[in-house]
XYZ file of C-alpha atoms in Angstrom:
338
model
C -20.815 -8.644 -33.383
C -17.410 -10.051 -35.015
C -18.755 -11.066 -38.379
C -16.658 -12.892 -41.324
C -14.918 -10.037 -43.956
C -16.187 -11.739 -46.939
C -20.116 -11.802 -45.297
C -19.796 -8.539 -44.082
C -18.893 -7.332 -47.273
C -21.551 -9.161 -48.728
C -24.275 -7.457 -46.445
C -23.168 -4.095 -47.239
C -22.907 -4.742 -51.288
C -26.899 -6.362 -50.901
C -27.971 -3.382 -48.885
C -26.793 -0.438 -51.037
C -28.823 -2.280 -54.072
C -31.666 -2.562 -52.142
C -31.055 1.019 -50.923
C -33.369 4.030 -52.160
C -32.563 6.601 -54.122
C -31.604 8.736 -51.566
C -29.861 6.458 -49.456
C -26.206 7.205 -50.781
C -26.219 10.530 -48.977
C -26.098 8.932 -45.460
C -23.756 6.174 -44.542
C -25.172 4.197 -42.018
C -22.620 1.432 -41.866
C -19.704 0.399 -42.503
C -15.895 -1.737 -41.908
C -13.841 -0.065 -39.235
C -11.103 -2.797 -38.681
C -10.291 -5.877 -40.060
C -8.511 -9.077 -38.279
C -7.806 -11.687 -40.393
C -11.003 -12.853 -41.929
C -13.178 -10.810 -39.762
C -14.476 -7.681 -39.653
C -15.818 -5.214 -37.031
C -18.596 -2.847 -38.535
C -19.065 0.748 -36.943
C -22.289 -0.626 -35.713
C -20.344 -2.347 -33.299
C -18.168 -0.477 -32.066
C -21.103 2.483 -31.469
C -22.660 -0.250 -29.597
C -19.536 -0.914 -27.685
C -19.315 2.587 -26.975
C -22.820 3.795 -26.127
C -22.302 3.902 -22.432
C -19.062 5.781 -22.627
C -20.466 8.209 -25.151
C -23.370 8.914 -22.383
C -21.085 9.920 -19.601
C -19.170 11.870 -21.641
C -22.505 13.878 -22.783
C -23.398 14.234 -19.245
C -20.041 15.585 -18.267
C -18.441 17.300 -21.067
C -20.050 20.642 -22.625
C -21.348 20.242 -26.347
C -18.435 21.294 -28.970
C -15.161 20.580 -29.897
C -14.699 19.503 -26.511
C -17.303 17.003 -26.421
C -16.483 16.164 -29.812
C -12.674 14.993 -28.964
C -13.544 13.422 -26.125
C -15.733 10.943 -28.117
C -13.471 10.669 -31.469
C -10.718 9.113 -28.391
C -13.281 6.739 -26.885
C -13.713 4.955 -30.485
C -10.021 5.232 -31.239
C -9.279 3.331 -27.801
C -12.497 1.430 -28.084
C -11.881 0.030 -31.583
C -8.016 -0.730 -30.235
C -9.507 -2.890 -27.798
C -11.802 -4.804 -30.008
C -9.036 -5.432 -32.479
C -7.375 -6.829 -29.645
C -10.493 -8.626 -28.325
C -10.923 -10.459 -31.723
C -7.159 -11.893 -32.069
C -7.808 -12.999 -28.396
C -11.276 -14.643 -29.569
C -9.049 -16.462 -32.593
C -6.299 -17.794 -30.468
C -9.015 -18.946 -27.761
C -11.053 -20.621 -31.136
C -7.748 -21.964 -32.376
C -6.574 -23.193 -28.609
C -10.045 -24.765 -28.604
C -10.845 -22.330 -24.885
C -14.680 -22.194 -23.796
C -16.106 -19.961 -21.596
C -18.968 -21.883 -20.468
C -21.899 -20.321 -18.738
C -21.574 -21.516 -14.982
C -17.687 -19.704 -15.450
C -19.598 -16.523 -15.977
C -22.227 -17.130 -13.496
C -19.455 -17.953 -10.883
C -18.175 -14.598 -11.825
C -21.122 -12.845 -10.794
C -21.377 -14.586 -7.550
C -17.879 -13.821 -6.677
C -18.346 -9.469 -8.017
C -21.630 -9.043 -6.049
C -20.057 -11.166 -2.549
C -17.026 -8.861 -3.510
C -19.487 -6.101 -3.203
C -21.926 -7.313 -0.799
C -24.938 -7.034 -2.628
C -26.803 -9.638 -4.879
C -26.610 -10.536 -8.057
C -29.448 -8.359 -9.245
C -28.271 -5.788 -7.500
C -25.065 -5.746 -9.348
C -26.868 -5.915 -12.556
C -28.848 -2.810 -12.042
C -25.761 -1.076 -10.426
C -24.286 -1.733 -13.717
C -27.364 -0.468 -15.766
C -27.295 3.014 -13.656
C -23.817 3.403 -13.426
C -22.945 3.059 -16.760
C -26.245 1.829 -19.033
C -24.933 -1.512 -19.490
C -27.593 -4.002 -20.402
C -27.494 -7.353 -18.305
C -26.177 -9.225 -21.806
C -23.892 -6.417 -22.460
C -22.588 -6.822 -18.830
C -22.515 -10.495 -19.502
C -20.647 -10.606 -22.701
C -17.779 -8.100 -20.857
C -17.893 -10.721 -17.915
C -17.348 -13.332 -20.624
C -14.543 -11.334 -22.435
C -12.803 -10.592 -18.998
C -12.931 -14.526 -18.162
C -11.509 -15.497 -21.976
C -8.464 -13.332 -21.646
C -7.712 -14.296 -18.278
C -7.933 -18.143 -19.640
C -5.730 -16.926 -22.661
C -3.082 -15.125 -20.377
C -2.820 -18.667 -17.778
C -2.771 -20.216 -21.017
C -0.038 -18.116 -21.933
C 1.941 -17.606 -18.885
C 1.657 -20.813 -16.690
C 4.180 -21.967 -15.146
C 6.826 -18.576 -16.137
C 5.453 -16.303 -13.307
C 8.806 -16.201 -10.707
C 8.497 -13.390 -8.280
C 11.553 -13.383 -5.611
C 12.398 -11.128 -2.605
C 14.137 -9.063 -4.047
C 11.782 -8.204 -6.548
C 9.123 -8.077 -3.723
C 11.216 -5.687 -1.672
C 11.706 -3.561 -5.025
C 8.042 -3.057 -5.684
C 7.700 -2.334 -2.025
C 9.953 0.296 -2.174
C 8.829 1.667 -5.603
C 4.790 1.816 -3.882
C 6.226 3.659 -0.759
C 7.979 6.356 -3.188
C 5.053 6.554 -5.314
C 2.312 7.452 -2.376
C 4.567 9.760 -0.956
C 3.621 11.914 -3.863
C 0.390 11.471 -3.250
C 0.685 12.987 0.899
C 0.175 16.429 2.143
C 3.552 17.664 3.915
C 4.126 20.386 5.854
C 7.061 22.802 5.663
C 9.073 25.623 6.605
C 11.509 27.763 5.231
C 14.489 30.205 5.341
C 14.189 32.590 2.501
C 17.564 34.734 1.849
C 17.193 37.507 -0.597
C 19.754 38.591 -3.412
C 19.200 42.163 -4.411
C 19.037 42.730 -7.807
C 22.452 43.999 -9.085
C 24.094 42.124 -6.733
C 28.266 41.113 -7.312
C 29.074 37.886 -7.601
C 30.983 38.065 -4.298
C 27.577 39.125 -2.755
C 25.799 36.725 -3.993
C 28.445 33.933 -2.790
C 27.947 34.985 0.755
C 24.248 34.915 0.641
C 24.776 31.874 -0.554
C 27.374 30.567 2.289
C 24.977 31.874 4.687
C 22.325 29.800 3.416
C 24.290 27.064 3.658
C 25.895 27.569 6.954
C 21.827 27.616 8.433
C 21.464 24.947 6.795
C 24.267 23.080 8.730
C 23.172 24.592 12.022
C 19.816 23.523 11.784
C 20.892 19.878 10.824
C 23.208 19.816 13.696
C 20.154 20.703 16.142
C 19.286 24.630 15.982
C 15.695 25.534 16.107
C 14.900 25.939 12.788
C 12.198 28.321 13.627
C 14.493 30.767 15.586
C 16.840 30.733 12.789
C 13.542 31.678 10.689
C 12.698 34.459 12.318
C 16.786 35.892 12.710
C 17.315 35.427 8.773
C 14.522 35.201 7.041
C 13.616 37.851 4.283
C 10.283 36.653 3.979
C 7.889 38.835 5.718
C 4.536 36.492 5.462
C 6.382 33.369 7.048
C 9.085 34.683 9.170
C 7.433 35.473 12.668
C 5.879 32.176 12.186
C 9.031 30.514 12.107
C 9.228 29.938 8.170
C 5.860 27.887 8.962
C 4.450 27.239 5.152
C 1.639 25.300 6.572
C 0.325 21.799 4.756
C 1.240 21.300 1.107
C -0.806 18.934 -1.345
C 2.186 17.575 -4.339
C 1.864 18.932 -7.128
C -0.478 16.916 -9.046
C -3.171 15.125 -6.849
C -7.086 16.255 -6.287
C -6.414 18.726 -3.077
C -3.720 20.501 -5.536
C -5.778 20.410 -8.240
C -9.177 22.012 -6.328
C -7.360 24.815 -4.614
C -7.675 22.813 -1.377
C -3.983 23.033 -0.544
C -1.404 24.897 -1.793
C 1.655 23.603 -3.689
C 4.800 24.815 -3.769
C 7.195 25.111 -6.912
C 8.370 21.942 -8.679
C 11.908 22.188 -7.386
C 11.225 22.854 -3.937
C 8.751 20.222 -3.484
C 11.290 17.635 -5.507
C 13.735 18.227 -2.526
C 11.146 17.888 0.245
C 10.194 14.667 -1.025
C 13.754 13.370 -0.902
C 13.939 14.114 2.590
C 11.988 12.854 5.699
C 10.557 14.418 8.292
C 12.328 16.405 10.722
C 15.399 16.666 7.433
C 16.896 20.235 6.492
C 17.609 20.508 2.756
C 20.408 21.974 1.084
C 20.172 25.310 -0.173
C 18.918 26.116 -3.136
C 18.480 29.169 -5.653
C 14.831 30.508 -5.922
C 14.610 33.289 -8.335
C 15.991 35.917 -6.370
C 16.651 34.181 -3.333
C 18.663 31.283 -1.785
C 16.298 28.733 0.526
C 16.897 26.424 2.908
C 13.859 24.126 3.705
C 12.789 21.831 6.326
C 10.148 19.135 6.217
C 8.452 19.294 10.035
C 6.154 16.423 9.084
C 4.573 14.590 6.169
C 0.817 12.654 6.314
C 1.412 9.105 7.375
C 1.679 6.282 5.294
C -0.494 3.589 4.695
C 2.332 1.300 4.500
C 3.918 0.400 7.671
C 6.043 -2.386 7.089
C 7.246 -4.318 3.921
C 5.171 -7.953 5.587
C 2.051 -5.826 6.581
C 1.957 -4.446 2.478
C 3.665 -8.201 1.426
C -0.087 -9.068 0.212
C -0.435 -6.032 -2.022
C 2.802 -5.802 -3.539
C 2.869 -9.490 -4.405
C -0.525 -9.122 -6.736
C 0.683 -6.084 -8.188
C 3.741 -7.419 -9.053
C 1.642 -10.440 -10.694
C -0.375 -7.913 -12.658
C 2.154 -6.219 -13.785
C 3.865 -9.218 -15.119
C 0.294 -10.263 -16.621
C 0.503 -6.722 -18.189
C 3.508 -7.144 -19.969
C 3.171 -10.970 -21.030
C -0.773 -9.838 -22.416
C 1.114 -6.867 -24.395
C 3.900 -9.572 -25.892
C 1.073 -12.004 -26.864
C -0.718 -9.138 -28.587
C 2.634 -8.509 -30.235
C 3.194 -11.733 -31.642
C -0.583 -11.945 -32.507
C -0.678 -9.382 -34.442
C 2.474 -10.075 -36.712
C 1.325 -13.540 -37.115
C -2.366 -11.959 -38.570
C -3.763 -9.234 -41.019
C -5.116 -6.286 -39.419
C -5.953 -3.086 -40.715
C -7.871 -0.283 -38.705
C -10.319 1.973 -40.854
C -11.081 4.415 -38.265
């Protein structure tokens, strides 16, 4: 509930006189932000936050854990409300409705989206995440205001050209790449420990003159098993088996293994089938090859054409919502209690 500052105030002054004696020792309400005239009351925003604070009690042990979890949900909870209410006064000021057949229509579209009915979706939303249907409703109705606001805001200023199409494309391929399991081998050259500089220089030409013999056709395998100093890999040919990057689920479960930061930053520069240059591993110089990466999703730049174009528009609704907020908020008063 956004309520005016001066009523709010009002209601808090007339319930601590009408308080009892012991009342002062618990405070059961007050101002956590304030945006312009208005206020939002911790009422609200533990209202706002009830469903959030029940996942995170059914996920998160009791304690300090538990406890910091739930301290960020209000701090990015309230920052959202803040910037819910100076969307709610430009809409007010702009004179935008969101009328109930808009929200309605909403529905329809989520639950055909889904494939289920209406009432369905409502009591998906009540299990999954104890919405109730008008709490669903008024997010439905929030969602539909900004997106009003941001048309409002943006029409007409959206241009989006090849080039900028066939830069996102490129910038989604490189980003799922770290996201696919890889498999590679390797040529592992040790430096004993004490070793002169002129030995390590021709372990280090030697690395790189594999390197140029595998890129110029050489099994890469046979070379493993003539050179190698690694004992687990070399009669397999250097074989590392699949890789998860660093980073996703199957690296983060133990399902795959990762390899070290470095080595996996040059097997993602190269593609499959590529020999990389050698490089120094602790004690060792390496020479890897990539024998094959997962496939990609994205064949070609016109099949993904659909995909890139809307995130390309939501990233440009992105920034132009964060400029609006911006200007927003140095045109009004807002202070944040929390």
């Amino acid at each position: 509930m956004r309520v005016p500052l001066r009523l709010a105030l009002a209601g808090l002054v007339a319930a601590a006189a009408f308080a009892s004696p012991l009342a002062h020792a618990v405070v059961s309400e007050r101002i956590v932000a304030v945006i312009g005239d208005r206020a939002i009351l911790l009422s609200d925003l533990r209202q706002r936050a009830r469903p959030f604070l029940l996942q995170i009690q059914a996920r998160v042990p009791p304690g300090a854990q538990q406890a910091a979890a739930e301290s960020q949900v209000f701090r990015d909870l309230l920052q959202k409300m803040v910037d819910e209410e100076l969307e709610g006064q430009a809409a007010e000021k702009a004179n935008i409705r969101v009328t109930s057949e808009e929200i309605e229509n909403a529905f329809r579209n989520i639950a055909a989206a889904e494939q289920v009915t209406v009432e369905e979706l409502f009591r998906m939303a009540r299990a999954s995440s104890g919405l109730t249907d008008q709490e669903y409703r008024d997010e439905i109705r929030r969602q539909i205001l900004e997106g009003k606001m941001l048309q409002l805001r943006v029409k007409g200023r959206v241009r989006i050209t090849e080039q900028d199409v066939r830069s996102a494309f490129d910038r989604l391929v490189r980003e799922e790449r770290r996201r696919r399991d890889y498999h590679p081998a390797w040529i592992v050259l040790r430096v004993l420990p004490g070793s002169s500089a002129e030995a390590v220089e021709e372990r280090r030409a030697l690395a790189a003159a594999l390197a140029e013999r595998a890129r110029g056709g050489e099994d890469f395998a046979a070379l493993a098993r003539q050179f190698s100093d690694d004992t687990a890999t070399r009669e397999e040919g250097g074989d590392l088996g699949v890789r998860a990057p660093q980073g996703t689920q199957a690296a983060a479960t133990g399902q795959r293994e990762v390899m070290a930061p470095e080595l996996e930053a040059a097997l993602m520069a190269i593609e499959p089938g590529g020999v990389t240059a050698p490089m120094r591993a602790g004690d060792a110089f390496v020479v890897m090859k990539l024998l094959s990466r997962q496939p990609s999703r994205f064949t070609t730049l016109e099949a993904a054409r659909p995909e890139v174009f809307q995130r390309l528009q939501a990233e440009i609704m992105t920034k132009a919502k964060q400029k609006w907020l911006d200007d927003l908020k140095r045109g009004t008063h807002v202070e944040v209690r929390l």
